[in-house]
XYZ file of C-alpha atoms in Angstrom:
445
model
C 0.000 0.000 0.000
C 1.320 3.437 -0.903
C 1.616 5.897 1.943
C -1.079 8.552 2.130
C -0.534 12.291 2.408
C -0.744 11.868 6.186
C 1.691 8.945 6.369
C 5.309 9.786 5.667
C 6.427 6.229 6.162
C 9.001 4.900 8.587
C 12.014 6.507 6.901
C 10.772 10.040 6.226
C 10.611 12.584 9.043
C 7.497 14.702 9.480
C 7.629 17.989 7.574
C 9.142 20.814 9.618
C 10.690 18.514 12.294
C 14.459 17.940 12.639
C 15.563 14.361 12.445
C 16.581 13.077 15.918
C 19.261 10.421 16.299
C 17.801 6.996 16.963
C 20.540 6.223 19.514
C 23.981 7.260 20.679
C 26.504 8.389 18.077
C 29.037 5.861 16.809
C 32.034 5.263 19.014
C 32.501 4.960 22.785
C 28.988 6.259 23.544
C 27.578 2.951 22.282
C 27.594 0.097 24.831
C 28.806 -2.405 22.221
C 32.013 -0.396 21.809
C 33.260 -1.760 25.140
C 33.600 -5.539 24.858
C 35.574 -6.739 27.879
C 33.560 -9.431 29.704
C 35.297 -8.487 32.968
C 33.581 -5.134 33.326
C 30.586 -5.137 35.566
C 29.257 -3.978 38.936
C 31.086 -6.666 40.932
C 34.651 -5.954 39.726
C 34.061 -2.207 39.913
C 32.759 -2.599 43.442
C 35.819 -4.582 44.555
C 38.117 -1.803 43.387
C 35.713 0.746 44.831
C 35.770 -0.931 48.238
C 39.559 -0.695 48.391
C 39.415 2.988 47.487
C 36.552 3.567 49.925
C 38.918 2.510 52.709
C 42.143 3.997 51.357
C 41.087 7.427 50.099
C 39.678 8.678 53.429
C 42.959 7.625 55.069
C 44.803 9.706 52.470
C 42.559 12.692 53.167
C 42.891 12.449 56.956
C 46.682 12.101 56.839
C 46.730 15.068 54.459
C 44.793 17.119 57.019
C 47.267 16.036 59.672
C 50.117 17.207 57.465
C 48.359 20.553 57.111
C 48.013 20.840 60.887
C 51.706 20.007 61.338
C 52.615 23.213 59.507
C 50.936 25.325 62.217
C 49.011 27.204 59.502
C 47.423 29.676 61.930
C 50.658 31.146 63.287
C 52.197 33.157 60.456
C 51.738 33.817 56.717
C 54.984 31.988 55.998
C 53.590 28.791 57.488
C 50.622 28.753 55.112
C 50.547 30.885 51.981
C 47.296 29.453 50.583
C 45.318 32.393 49.149
C 41.610 32.724 49.889
C 41.420 29.515 51.925
C 38.635 30.814 54.184
C 37.066 28.179 56.373
C 38.864 25.447 54.426
C 41.998 26.482 56.271
C 40.899 25.129 59.618
C 43.385 22.997 61.500
C 42.492 20.158 63.810
C 44.645 20.898 66.864
C 47.927 22.348 67.967
C 50.549 20.042 66.536
C 52.250 18.045 69.319
C 55.920 17.203 69.749
C 55.265 13.679 71.052
C 55.678 11.063 69.854
C 58.712 12.523 68.131
C 58.166 10.282 65.083
C 54.532 11.388 64.567
C 55.053 13.365 61.358
C 57.345 10.672 60.016
C 54.516 8.171 60.509
C 51.573 10.206 59.205
C 53.355 11.577 56.136
C 54.963 8.223 55.410
C 51.515 6.621 55.403
C 50.112 9.432 53.262
C 52.744 9.164 50.543
C 53.220 5.391 50.577
C 49.495 4.655 50.543
C 48.974 7.188 47.768
C 51.556 5.456 45.586
C 50.233 1.976 46.429
C 46.684 2.961 45.439
C 47.691 4.110 41.944
C 47.087 0.688 40.281
C 43.743 0.380 42.085
C 42.691 3.853 40.953
C 43.658 3.144 37.343
C 41.851 -0.213 37.428
C 38.740 1.451 38.853
C 38.823 4.087 36.098
C 39.233 1.334 33.476
C 36.257 -0.538 34.895
C 33.912 2.469 34.751
C 35.151 4.160 31.588
C 31.905 3.312 29.687
C 30.053 5.479 32.228
C 32.063 8.516 31.178
C 30.544 8.173 27.680
C 26.989 7.206 28.674
C 24.204 8.516 26.432
C 22.333 10.771 26.785
C 24.813 12.698 28.919
C 22.108 14.111 31.197
C 18.797 12.425 31.934
C 17.548 14.183 35.060
C 18.687 16.688 37.690
C 19.888 13.880 39.967
C 21.713 12.260 37.061
C 23.308 15.622 36.236
C 24.553 15.940 39.821
C 25.955 12.426 39.716
C 27.700 13.127 36.380
C 29.240 16.357 37.650
C 30.427 14.624 40.802
C 31.884 11.815 38.668
C 33.822 14.248 36.478
C 35.102 16.134 39.529
C 35.930 12.841 41.223
C 37.928 11.503 38.278
C 39.573 14.830 37.528
C 40.317 15.536 41.184
C 41.746 12.069 41.786
C 44.008 12.221 38.744
C 45.133 15.742 39.643
C 45.966 14.825 43.245
C 47.792 11.639 42.331
C 49.770 13.205 39.464
C 50.839 16.301 41.416
C 51.614 14.122 44.445
C 53.892 11.817 42.465
C 55.642 14.779 40.833
C 56.183 16.318 44.257
C 57.608 13.060 45.611
C 60.130 13.170 42.776
C 60.898 16.868 43.389
C 59.798 17.537 39.802
C 57.850 20.791 39.922
C 56.634 21.165 36.358
C 53.141 22.316 37.341
C 52.371 26.053 37.522
C 52.187 27.634 40.950
C 52.863 26.210 44.382
C 52.407 22.483 44.937
C 51.219 23.252 48.464
C 48.360 25.483 47.212
C 47.412 23.293 44.242
C 47.333 20.108 46.298
C 45.360 21.833 49.062
C 42.512 22.996 46.821
C 42.622 19.842 44.712
C 42.097 17.761 47.843
C 38.964 19.684 48.824
C 37.482 19.450 45.315
C 38.202 15.738 45.254
C 36.810 14.931 48.705
C 33.589 16.877 48.025
C 33.030 14.891 44.823
C 33.994 11.683 46.627
C 31.354 12.212 49.333
C 28.638 12.865 46.738
C 29.702 9.846 44.687
C 29.735 7.580 47.721
C 26.253 8.733 48.716
C 24.990 7.719 45.271
C 26.923 4.493 44.776
C 27.430 2.728 48.115
C 24.006 0.967 48.093
C 24.645 -0.329 44.556
C 28.167 -1.353 45.512
C 26.909 -3.323 48.496
C 24.347 -5.151 46.314
C 27.005 -5.973 43.710
C 29.414 -7.364 46.297
C 26.684 -9.544 47.788
C 25.731 -10.803 44.333
C 28.964 -12.723 43.690
C 31.339 -14.571 45.998
C 34.983 -13.553 46.004
C 36.076 -17.146 46.578
C 34.177 -18.293 43.505
C 35.688 -15.575 41.323
C 39.189 -16.423 42.537
C 38.655 -20.026 41.457
C 37.273 -19.212 38.005
C 39.850 -19.434 35.171
C 39.733 -17.331 32.024
C 38.188 -20.186 30.014
C 35.070 -20.089 32.214
C 34.893 -16.332 32.768
C 31.560 -14.924 31.644
C 30.043 -11.459 31.621
C 27.848 -10.452 34.498
C 24.101 -10.364 33.828
C 22.949 -7.162 32.084
C 21.705 -4.479 34.447
C 21.087 -0.737 34.553
C 24.637 0.289 35.514
C 25.815 0.513 31.920
C 29.014 -1.364 32.772
C 28.152 -4.781 31.315
C 28.765 -5.034 27.586
C 25.912 -6.447 25.469
C 28.402 -8.055 23.070
C 31.290 -9.468 25.130
C 34.502 -10.615 23.496
C 36.117 -13.874 24.634
C 37.883 -13.428 27.958
C 41.664 -13.207 27.689
C 42.067 -13.227 31.460
C 39.900 -13.946 34.459
C 38.706 -11.606 37.166
C 41.169 -13.445 39.359
C 43.909 -12.456 36.913
C 42.756 -8.822 36.857
C 42.723 -8.625 40.654
C 46.089 -10.364 40.813
C 47.620 -7.948 38.306
C 46.396 -4.902 40.221
C 47.455 -6.425 43.546
C 50.912 -7.247 42.206
C 51.282 -3.691 40.909
C 50.373 -2.245 44.294
C 52.671 -4.661 46.095
C 55.540 -3.786 43.775
C 55.038 -0.064 44.378
C 54.933 -0.700 48.120
C 58.279 -2.501 47.970
C 60.039 0.276 46.020
C 58.481 3.136 48.020
C 58.002 2.255 51.692
C 61.703 2.003 52.512
C 62.159 5.777 52.240
C 59.868 6.155 55.270
C 60.621 2.962 57.191
C 64.400 3.291 56.947
C 66.945 0.764 58.122
C 67.860 -2.006 55.647
C 64.732 -1.225 53.604
C 66.025 2.211 52.670
C 68.017 0.649 49.853
C 64.822 -0.770 48.315
C 63.242 2.677 47.919
C 64.005 2.823 44.213
C 61.360 5.483 43.572
C 62.773 7.873 46.185
C 64.609 10.891 44.731
C 68.335 10.222 44.728
C 69.716 13.413 43.179
C 70.517 15.140 46.491
C 72.516 12.326 48.124
C 75.016 14.026 50.486
C 77.381 11.041 50.673
C 78.859 9.220 53.641
C 79.957 10.282 57.133
C 78.177 12.003 60.034
C 76.325 14.328 57.633
C 75.537 11.535 55.174
C 71.750 11.561 55.296
C 69.072 12.804 52.920
C 68.420 16.466 52.130
C 66.163 18.298 49.697
C 67.896 21.613 49.170
C 71.622 22.241 49.192
C 73.266 25.464 50.275
C 74.249 26.201 46.677
C 70.742 25.577 45.319
C 69.249 28.371 47.462
C 72.092 30.835 47.004
C 73.876 30.489 50.332
C 77.253 32.244 49.958
C 80.415 31.488 51.907
C 80.307 34.887 53.607
C 76.706 34.276 54.723
C 77.828 31.415 56.960
C 81.461 32.404 57.523
C 83.224 33.893 60.579
C 81.086 37.045 60.463
C 77.869 35.068 60.930
C 75.880 35.988 64.027
C 72.738 34.655 65.631
C 70.454 37.465 66.761
C 68.015 36.565 69.545
C 65.123 38.936 70.219
C 62.230 38.954 72.642
C 60.525 40.949 75.382
C 62.139 44.139 74.092
C 65.650 42.717 74.386
C 68.238 41.588 71.870
C 71.377 39.416 72.051
C 73.899 38.680 69.335
C 75.964 35.483 69.536
C 78.849 34.071 67.561
C 78.977 30.361 66.928
C 81.749 30.014 69.486
C 79.557 31.708 72.100
C 76.711 29.331 71.285
C 79.038 26.363 71.687
C 80.046 27.737 75.096
C 76.438 27.581 76.311
C 75.098 24.350 77.900
C 74.860 21.762 75.109
C 72.086 19.188 74.920
C 71.447 16.235 72.628
C 68.367 14.786 70.952
C 67.924 11.766 68.676
C 65.428 12.905 66.047
C 64.712 12.118 62.377
C 64.144 14.536 59.524
C 60.765 13.802 57.913
C 59.702 15.582 54.739
C 56.397 16.176 52.970
C 57.638 14.078 50.020
C 57.354 11.025 52.276
C 61.028 10.334 52.849
C 62.561 10.473 56.284
C 65.921 9.785 57.816
C 66.691 7.438 60.640
C 67.201 9.100 64.033
C 70.175 11.457 63.878
C 72.001 12.561 67.027
C 71.843 16.338 67.213
C 73.557 18.562 69.745
C 73.165 22.261 70.429
C 71.373 24.812 72.577
C 67.791 24.329 73.673
C 65.387 26.851 72.203
C 64.046 27.442 75.713
C 67.566 28.379 76.883
C 67.891 30.866 74.033
C 64.578 32.416 75.091
C 66.056 32.798 78.578
C 68.873 34.914 77.105
C 66.314 37.661 76.457
C 64.499 37.308 79.773
C 61.867 34.733 78.753
C 62.938 32.037 81.175
C 59.508 30.972 82.404
C 56.937 29.670 79.899
C 58.729 30.927 76.772
C 56.434 31.824 73.863
C 56.613 30.667 70.266
C 59.465 31.804 68.080
C 59.799 33.226 64.583
C 62.833 31.628 62.914
C 64.637 33.351 60.025
C 67.324 31.983 57.735
C 70.078 33.677 55.751
C 68.458 31.985 52.738
C 67.211 34.778 50.461
C 65.158 32.929 47.870
C 62.797 29.974 47.783
C 59.967 28.839 50.015
C 60.137 28.412 53.794
C 62.992 30.852 54.404
C 61.320 31.460 57.759
C 58.873 29.688 60.003
C 56.868 30.294 63.148
C 57.057 27.616 65.848
C 54.423 27.177 68.535
C 55.157 27.659 72.224
C 54.846 23.926 72.988
C 57.579 23.309 70.409
C 59.895 25.854 72.007
C 59.343 24.392 75.483
C 60.094 20.793 74.524
C 63.576 19.984 75.890
C 64.402 18.141 72.653
C 63.898 21.287 70.563
C 67.361 22.584 69.730
C 69.252 25.131 67.782
C 71.531 22.377 66.508
C 75.217 23.080 65.947
C 76.477 19.528 65.460
C 75.082 16.205 64.271
C 76.361 12.683 64.895
C 79.438 14.067 66.639
C 80.510 16.420 63.825
C 79.836 20.019 62.866
C 76.860 20.496 60.595
C 77.770 20.521 56.921
C 76.719 23.585 54.908
C 74.026 21.510 53.209
C 72.621 20.502 56.604
C 72.442 24.067 57.855
C 75.849 25.146 59.165
C 76.403 27.231 61.270
C 73.088 26.459 63.033
C 69.707 24.993 62.306
C 66.501 24.284 64.166
C 65.522 20.705 64.997
C 62.147 20.065 66.664
C 60.496 16.686 67.376
C 57.592 15.697 65.070
C 58.197 18.790 62.938
C 57.955 18.789 59.113
C 61.402 18.949 57.577
C 60.941 22.375 55.965
C 60.141 23.846 59.384
C 63.448 22.656 60.792
C 64.951 25.808 59.325
C 68.590 25.718 58.189
C 71.195 28.513 58.212
C 69.367 30.290 61.050
C 70.329 33.917 61.614
C 67.526 35.337 63.787
C 65.163 34.071 66.482
C 62.320 36.355 67.556
C 60.508 34.984 70.575
C 56.892 36.051 70.841
C 56.341 36.461 67.110
C 57.539 38.426 64.110
C 59.733 41.338 65.145
């Protein structure tokens, strides 16, 4: 039968109406584009469960690192612009246990590196969702999509900048400290929204298949999961080239390998030699001063005359001022403390044996003998970040807090801060200021 004037037939659009696509455009927006039989809610949920445990630990240890910088004390301690209420800190950073920062930052960096294979596997498992069609179906779907994009983008940004920072490779624009700070808040906000949407579905998926069964299933018997509304299961699976057991084993082996070549930089001892991913370019060699540093005297423009015989330590406080030569400092009562250097990049030294003058004793030189206040520490360093730092009063009062003059029985080397440096228990490495020239007790003078 011929079509009538009122019947345009199945292949002719109505007059005056644009032709609408019958489905998603060719390419990754079509479910059949993705053919791996491994993808599905169960495998995605396994990776998601690992990240659900690990990522909050990363965020909490990151907050602890932020608190360790005493961000409320002075602009030099925290130069994050416009931080507002995001710049809260949890508590005054303690000095005990003395290895606290070494532990929290070691966990933060090591766990971050170990989770990289899990993160990449999770992104591989959900990549069809990034191309789902139509892109937006409802307001709630739009919120979920935005949170997903922020989650993926934030996670990649944090992990990439973190790894570059670990390697002391600052190719990104601006300050790592500021970028990582804001990136963390964007990521955690998206993470909370994503978890609120996906945890019920994740729990159902994990209950739907037994881990023991999947670990016993070889590639020859690996089948796709039943189709569902997640959009992860392909309608046209290709033959399996590996099993879910193999996929989990590959990711687990990758994480284990990264643990082996990373953790030693924080744990120390015999394992330090296994830390193949730790930066090695600043190795100071053997001897009493033969332990890790980040910045050398030459790299920050320290000149011989800056730390030569004319060097003086100026101590200020309570309206008084004292100037001391290094010989005069050595004539004061000397004390020792066994403390590590722990850095934001995750590496730390073993305990080094420092000797020098207690910060509390230096406060007494300007009349602040009882309950000395915090101190503003300044270096002869003229360029670069953290040329000065503000320490809290509890840090000054700790008897292990020293203006160190010697380490491991020898004078400090120029790269370790000669003529004098600060060493404080549980303090981030950059706040153990080197090449100290002025101490102002009670704040910035």
